[in-house]
Short mmCIF file of N, CA and C in Angstrom, two decimals:
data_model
loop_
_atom_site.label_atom_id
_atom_site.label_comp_id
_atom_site.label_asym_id
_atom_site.label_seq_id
_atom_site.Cartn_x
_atom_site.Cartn_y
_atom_site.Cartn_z
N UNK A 1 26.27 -33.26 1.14
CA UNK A 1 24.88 -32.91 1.39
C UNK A 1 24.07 -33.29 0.16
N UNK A 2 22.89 -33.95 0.48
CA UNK A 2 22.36 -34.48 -0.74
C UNK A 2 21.29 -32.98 -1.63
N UNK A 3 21.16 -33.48 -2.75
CA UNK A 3 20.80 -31.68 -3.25
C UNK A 3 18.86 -31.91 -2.49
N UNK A 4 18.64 -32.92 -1.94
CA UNK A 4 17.12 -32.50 -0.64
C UNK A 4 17.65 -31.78 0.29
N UNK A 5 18.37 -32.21 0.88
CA UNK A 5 18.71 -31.54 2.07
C UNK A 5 19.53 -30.46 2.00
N UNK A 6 19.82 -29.62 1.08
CA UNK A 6 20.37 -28.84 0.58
C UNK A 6 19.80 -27.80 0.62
N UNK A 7 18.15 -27.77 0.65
CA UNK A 7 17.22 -26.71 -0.32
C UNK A 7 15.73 -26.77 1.00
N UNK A 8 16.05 -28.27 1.93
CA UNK A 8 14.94 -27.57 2.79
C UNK A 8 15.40 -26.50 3.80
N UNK A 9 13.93 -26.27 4.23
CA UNK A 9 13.72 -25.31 5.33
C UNK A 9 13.40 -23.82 5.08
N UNK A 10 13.67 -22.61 5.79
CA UNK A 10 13.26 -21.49 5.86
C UNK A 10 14.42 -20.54 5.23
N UNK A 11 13.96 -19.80 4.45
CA UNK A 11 14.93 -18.89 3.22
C UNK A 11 14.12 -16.88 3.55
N UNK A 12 15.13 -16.50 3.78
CA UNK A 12 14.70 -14.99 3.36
C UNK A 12 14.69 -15.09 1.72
N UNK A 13 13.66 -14.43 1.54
CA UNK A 13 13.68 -14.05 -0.61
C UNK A 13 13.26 -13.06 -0.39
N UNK A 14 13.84 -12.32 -1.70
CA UNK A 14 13.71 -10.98 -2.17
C UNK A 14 13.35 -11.05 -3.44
N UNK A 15 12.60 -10.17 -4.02
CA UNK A 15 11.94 -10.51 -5.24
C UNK A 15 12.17 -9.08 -6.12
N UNK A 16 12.52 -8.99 -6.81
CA UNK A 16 12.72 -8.10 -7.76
C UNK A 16 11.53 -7.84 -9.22
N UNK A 17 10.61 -7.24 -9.18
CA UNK A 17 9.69 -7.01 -10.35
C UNK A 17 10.19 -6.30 -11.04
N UNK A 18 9.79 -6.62 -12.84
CA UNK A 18 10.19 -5.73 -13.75
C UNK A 18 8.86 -5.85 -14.50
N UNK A 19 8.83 -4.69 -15.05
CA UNK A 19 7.25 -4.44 -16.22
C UNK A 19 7.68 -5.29 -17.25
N UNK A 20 6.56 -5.83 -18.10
CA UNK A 20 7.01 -6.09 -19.54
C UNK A 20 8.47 -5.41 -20.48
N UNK A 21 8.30 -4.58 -20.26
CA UNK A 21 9.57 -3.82 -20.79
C UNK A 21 10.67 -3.92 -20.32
N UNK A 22 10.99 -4.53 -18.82
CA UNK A 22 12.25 -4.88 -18.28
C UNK A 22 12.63 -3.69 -17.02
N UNK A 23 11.65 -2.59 -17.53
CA UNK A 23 11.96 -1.38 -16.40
C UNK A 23 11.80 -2.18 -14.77
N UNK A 24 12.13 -1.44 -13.82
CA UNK A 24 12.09 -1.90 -12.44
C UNK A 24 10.69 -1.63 -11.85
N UNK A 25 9.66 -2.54 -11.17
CA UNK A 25 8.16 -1.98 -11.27
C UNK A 25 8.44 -2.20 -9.34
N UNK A 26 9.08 -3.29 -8.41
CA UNK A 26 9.08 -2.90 -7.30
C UNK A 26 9.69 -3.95 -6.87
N UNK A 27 10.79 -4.20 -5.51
CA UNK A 27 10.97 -4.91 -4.92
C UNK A 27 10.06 -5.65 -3.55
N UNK A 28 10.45 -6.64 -3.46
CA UNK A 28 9.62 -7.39 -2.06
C UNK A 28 10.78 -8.37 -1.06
N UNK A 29 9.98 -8.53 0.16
CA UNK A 29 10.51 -9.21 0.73
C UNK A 29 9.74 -10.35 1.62
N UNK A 30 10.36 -11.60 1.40
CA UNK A 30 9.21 -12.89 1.95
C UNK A 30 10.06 -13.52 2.92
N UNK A 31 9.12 -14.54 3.19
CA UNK A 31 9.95 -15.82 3.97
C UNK A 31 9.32 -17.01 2.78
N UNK A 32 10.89 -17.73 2.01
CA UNK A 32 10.48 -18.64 2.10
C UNK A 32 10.21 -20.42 2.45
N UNK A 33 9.40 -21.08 2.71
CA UNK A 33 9.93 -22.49 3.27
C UNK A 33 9.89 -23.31 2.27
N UNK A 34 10.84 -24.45 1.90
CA UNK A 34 10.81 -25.29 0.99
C UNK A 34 10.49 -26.79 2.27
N UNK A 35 9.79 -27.33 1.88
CA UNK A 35 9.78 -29.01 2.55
C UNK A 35 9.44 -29.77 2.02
N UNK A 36 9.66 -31.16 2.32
CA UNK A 36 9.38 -32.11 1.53
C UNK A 36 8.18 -32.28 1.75
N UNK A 37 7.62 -33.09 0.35
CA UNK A 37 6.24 -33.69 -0.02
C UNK A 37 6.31 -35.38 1.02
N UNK A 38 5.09 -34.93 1.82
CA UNK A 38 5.11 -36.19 2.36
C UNK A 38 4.53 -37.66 1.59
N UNK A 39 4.39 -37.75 0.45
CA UNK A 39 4.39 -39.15 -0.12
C UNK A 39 6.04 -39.40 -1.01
N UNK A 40 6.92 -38.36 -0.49
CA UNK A 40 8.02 -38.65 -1.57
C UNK A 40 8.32 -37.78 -2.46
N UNK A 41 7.28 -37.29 -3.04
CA UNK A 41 7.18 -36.81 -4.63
C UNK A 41 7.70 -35.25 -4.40
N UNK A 42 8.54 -35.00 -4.02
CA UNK A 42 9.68 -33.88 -4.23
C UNK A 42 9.19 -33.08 -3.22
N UNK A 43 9.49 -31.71 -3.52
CA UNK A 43 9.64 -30.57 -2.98
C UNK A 43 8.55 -29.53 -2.90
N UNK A 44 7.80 -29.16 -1.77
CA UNK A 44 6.68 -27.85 -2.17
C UNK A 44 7.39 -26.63 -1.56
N UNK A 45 6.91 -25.27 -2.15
CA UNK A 45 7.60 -24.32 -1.49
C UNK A 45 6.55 -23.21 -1.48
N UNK A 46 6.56 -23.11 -0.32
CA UNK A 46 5.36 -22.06 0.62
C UNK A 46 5.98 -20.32 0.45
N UNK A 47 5.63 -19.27 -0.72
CA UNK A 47 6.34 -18.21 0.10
C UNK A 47 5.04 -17.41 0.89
N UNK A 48 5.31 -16.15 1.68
CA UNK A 48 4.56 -15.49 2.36
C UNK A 48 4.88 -13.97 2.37
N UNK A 49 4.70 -12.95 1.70
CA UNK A 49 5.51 -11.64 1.98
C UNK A 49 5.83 -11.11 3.34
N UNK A 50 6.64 -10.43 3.55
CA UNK A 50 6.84 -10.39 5.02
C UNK A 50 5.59 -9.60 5.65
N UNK A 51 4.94 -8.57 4.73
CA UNK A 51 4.20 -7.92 4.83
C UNK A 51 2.86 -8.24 4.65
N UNK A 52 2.36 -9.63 4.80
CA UNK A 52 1.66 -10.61 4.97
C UNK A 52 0.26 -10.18 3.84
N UNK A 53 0.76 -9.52 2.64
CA UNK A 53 -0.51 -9.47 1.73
C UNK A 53 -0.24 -10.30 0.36
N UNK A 54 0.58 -11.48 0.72
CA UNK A 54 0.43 -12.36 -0.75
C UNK A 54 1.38 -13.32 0.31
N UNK A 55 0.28 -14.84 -0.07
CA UNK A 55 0.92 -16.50 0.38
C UNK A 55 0.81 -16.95 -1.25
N UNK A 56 1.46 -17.90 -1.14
CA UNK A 56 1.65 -18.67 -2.62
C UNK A 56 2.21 -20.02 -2.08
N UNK A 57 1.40 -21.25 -2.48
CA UNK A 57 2.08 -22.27 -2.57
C UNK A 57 1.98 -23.01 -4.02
N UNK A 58 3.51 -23.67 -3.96
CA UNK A 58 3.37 -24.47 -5.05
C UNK A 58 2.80 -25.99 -5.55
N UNK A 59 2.98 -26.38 -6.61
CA UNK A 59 2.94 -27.89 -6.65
C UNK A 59 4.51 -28.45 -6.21
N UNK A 60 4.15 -30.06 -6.76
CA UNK A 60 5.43 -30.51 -5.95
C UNK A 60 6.84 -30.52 -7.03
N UNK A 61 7.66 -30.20 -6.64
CA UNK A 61 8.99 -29.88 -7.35
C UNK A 61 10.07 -31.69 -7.03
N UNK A 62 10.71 -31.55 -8.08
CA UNK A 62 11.53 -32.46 -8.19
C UNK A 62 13.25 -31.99 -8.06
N UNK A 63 13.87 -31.89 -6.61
CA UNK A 63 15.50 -31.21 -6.75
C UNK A 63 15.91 -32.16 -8.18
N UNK A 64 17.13 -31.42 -8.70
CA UNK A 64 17.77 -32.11 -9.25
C UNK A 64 19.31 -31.56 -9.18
N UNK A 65 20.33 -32.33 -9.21
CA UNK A 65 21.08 -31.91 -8.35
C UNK A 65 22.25 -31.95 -9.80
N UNK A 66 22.91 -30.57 -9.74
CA UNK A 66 23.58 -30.05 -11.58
C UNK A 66 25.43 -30.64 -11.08
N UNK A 67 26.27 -31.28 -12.26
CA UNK A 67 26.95 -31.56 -12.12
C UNK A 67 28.18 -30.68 -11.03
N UNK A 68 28.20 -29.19 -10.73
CA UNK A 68 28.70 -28.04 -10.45
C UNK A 68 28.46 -28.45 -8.49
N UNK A 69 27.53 -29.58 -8.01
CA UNK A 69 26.85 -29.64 -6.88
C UNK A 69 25.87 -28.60 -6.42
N UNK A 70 25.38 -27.81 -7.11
CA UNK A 70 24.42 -27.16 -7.33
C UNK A 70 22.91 -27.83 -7.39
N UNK A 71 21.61 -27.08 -6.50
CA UNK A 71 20.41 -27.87 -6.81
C UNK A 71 19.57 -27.00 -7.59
N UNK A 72 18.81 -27.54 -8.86
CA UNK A 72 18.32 -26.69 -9.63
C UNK A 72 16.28 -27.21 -9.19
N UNK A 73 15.34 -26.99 -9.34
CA UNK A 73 14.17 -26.74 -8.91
C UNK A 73 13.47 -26.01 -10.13
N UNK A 74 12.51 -26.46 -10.68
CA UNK A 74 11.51 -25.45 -11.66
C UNK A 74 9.91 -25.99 -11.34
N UNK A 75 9.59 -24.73 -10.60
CA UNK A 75 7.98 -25.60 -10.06
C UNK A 75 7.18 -24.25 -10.59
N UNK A 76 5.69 -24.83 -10.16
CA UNK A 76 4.59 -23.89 -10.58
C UNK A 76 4.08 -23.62 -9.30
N UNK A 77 3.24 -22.48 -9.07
CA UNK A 77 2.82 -21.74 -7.91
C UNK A 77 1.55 -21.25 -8.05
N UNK A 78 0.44 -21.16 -7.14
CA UNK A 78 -0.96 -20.40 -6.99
C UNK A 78 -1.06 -19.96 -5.79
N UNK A 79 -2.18 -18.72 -5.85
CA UNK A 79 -1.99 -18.01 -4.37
C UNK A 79 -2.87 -19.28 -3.51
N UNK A 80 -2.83 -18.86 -2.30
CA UNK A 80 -3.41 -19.56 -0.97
C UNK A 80 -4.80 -19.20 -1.33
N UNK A 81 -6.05 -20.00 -1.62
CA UNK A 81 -6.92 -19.73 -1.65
C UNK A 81 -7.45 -19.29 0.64
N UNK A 82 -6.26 -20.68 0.89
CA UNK A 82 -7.05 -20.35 2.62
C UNK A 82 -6.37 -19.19 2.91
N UNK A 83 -5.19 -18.19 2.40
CA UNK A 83 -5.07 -16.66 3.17
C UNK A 83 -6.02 -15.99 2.74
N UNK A 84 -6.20 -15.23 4.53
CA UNK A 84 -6.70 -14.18 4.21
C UNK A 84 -6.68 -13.65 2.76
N UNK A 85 -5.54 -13.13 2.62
CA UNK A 85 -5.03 -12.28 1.62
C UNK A 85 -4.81 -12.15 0.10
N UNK A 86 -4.51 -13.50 0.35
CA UNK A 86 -4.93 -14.07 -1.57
C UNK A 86 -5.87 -15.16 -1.59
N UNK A 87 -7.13 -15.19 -0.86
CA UNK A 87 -8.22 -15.79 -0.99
C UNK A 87 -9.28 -15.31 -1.99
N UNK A 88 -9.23 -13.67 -2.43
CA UNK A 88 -9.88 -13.01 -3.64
C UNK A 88 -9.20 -13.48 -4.45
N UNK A 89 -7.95 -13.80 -4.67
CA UNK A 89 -6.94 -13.33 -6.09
C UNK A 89 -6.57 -14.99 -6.27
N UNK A 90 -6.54 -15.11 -8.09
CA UNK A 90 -6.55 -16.02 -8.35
C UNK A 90 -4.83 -16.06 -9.78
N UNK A 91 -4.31 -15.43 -8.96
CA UNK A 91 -2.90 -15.59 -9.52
C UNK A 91 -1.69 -16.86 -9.48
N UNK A 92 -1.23 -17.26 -10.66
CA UNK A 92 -0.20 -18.14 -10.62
C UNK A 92 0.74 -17.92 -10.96
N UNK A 93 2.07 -18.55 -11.48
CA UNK A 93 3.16 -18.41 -11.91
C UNK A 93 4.03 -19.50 -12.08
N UNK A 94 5.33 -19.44 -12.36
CA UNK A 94 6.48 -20.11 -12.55
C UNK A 94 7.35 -19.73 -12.02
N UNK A 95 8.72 -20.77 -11.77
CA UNK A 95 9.68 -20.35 -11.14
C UNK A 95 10.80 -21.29 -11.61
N UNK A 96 12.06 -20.57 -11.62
CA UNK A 96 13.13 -21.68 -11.99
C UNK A 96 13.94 -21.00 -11.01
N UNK A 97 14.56 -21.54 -9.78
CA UNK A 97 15.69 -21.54 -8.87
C UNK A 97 16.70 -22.99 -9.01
N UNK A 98 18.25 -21.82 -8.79
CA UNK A 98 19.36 -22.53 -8.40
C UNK A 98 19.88 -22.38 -7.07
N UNK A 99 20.13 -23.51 -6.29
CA UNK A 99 20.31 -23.09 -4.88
C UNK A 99 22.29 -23.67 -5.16
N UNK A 100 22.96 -22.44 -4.83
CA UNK A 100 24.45 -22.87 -4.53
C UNK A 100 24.54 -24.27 -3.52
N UNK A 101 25.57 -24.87 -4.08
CA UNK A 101 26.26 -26.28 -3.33
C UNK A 101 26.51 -26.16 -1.81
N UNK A 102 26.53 -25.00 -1.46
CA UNK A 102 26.73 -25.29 -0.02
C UNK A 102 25.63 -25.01 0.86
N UNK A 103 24.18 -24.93 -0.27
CA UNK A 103 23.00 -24.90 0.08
C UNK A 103 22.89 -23.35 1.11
N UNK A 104 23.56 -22.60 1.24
CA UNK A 104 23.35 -21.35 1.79
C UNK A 104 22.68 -19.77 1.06
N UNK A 105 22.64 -20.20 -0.34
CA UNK A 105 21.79 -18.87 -1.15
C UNK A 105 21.34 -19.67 -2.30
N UNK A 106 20.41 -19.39 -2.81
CA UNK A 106 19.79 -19.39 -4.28
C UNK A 106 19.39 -18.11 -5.51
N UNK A 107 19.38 -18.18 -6.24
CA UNK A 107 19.08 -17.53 -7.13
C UNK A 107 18.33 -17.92 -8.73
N UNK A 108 17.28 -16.63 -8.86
CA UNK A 108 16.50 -17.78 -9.99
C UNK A 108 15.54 -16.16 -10.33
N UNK A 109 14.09 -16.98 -11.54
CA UNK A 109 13.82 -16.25 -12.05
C UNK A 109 12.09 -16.34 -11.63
N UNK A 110 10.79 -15.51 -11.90
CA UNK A 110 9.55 -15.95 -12.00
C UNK A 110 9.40 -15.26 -12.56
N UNK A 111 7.96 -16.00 -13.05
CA UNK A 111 6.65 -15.37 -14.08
C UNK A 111 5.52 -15.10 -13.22
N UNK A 112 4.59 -13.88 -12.97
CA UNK A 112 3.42 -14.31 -12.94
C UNK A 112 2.22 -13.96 -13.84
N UNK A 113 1.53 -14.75 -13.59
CA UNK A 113 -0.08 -14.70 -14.98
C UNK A 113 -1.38 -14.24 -14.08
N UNK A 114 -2.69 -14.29 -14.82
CA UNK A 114 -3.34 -14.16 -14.42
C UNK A 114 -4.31 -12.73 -13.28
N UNK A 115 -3.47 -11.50 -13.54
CA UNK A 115 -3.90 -10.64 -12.75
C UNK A 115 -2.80 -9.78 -12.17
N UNK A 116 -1.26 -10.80 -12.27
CA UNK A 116 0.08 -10.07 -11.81
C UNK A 116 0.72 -10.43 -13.10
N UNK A 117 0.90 -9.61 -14.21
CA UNK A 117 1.81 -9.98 -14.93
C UNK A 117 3.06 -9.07 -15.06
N UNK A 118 3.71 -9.81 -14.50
CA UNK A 118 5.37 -9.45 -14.20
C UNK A 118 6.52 -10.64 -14.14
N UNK A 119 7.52 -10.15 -14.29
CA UNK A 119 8.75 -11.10 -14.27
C UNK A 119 9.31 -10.64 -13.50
N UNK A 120 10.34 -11.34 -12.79
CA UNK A 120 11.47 -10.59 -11.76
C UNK A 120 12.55 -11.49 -11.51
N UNK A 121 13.04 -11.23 -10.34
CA UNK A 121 14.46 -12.33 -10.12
C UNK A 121 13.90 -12.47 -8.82
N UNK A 122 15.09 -13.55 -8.03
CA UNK A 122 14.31 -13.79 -6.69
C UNK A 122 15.67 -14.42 -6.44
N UNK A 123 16.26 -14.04 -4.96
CA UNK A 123 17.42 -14.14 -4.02
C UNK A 123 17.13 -14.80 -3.23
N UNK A 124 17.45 -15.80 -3.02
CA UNK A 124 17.27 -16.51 -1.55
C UNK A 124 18.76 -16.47 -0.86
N UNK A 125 18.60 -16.44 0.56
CA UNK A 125 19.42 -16.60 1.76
C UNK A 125 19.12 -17.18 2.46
N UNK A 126 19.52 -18.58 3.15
CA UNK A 126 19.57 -19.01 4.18
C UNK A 126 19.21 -18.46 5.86
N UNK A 127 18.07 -18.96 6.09
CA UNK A 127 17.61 -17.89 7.47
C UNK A 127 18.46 -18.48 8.66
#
């Protein structure tokens, strides 16, 4: 499996927040979709909470695929100016995910700035 086709399509994520201090501030739960950029240029990834009050899409990501057959991904993210929901809020972030070789879970880390500042972890599963 090539590490593209590895990492598209639709992912349950779970997101884990921690305060500055590392304490536990709240968990979440999304859908998210990874697909390809239609001129080529890598990977965008759409999440949505399940609870439909935060969309985020990213810029375009480049897989890169780690000697282990593992696909590694580090992209940047802003809310949906067109949701409803994060059409007030002008939050971004970072993200570094590893999606396992048999492309069925990932695991990784984010930042966000701007109005959410928190760190957390983030689980993906294969939907």
């Amino acid at each position: 499996m090539s590490a593209l086709a590895s990492i598209l399509g639709d992912w349950h994520y779970t997101g884990v927040a921690f305060q500055t201090d590392g304490t536990h501030l709240y968990t979440f739960t999304a859908r998210a979709t990874v697909e390809e950029v239609e001129d080529g240029g890598g990977v965008r990834v759409i999440i949505q909470t399940n609870e439909k009050e935060s969309r985020s899409v990213s810029e375009a990501a480049i897989p890169r695929l780690l000697p282990d057959g593992s696909t590694r991904i580090f992209y940047d993210y802003a809310a949906d100016p067109g949701h409803f929901a994060t059409a007030g809020h002008d939050f971004f972030g970072m993200v570094r995910v590893t999606f396992a070789a048999d492309g069925q879970s990932a695991a990784g880390n984010y930042m966000n700035f701007n109005g959410r500042y928190t760190c957390g972890e983030c689980h993906w599963a294969r939907v």
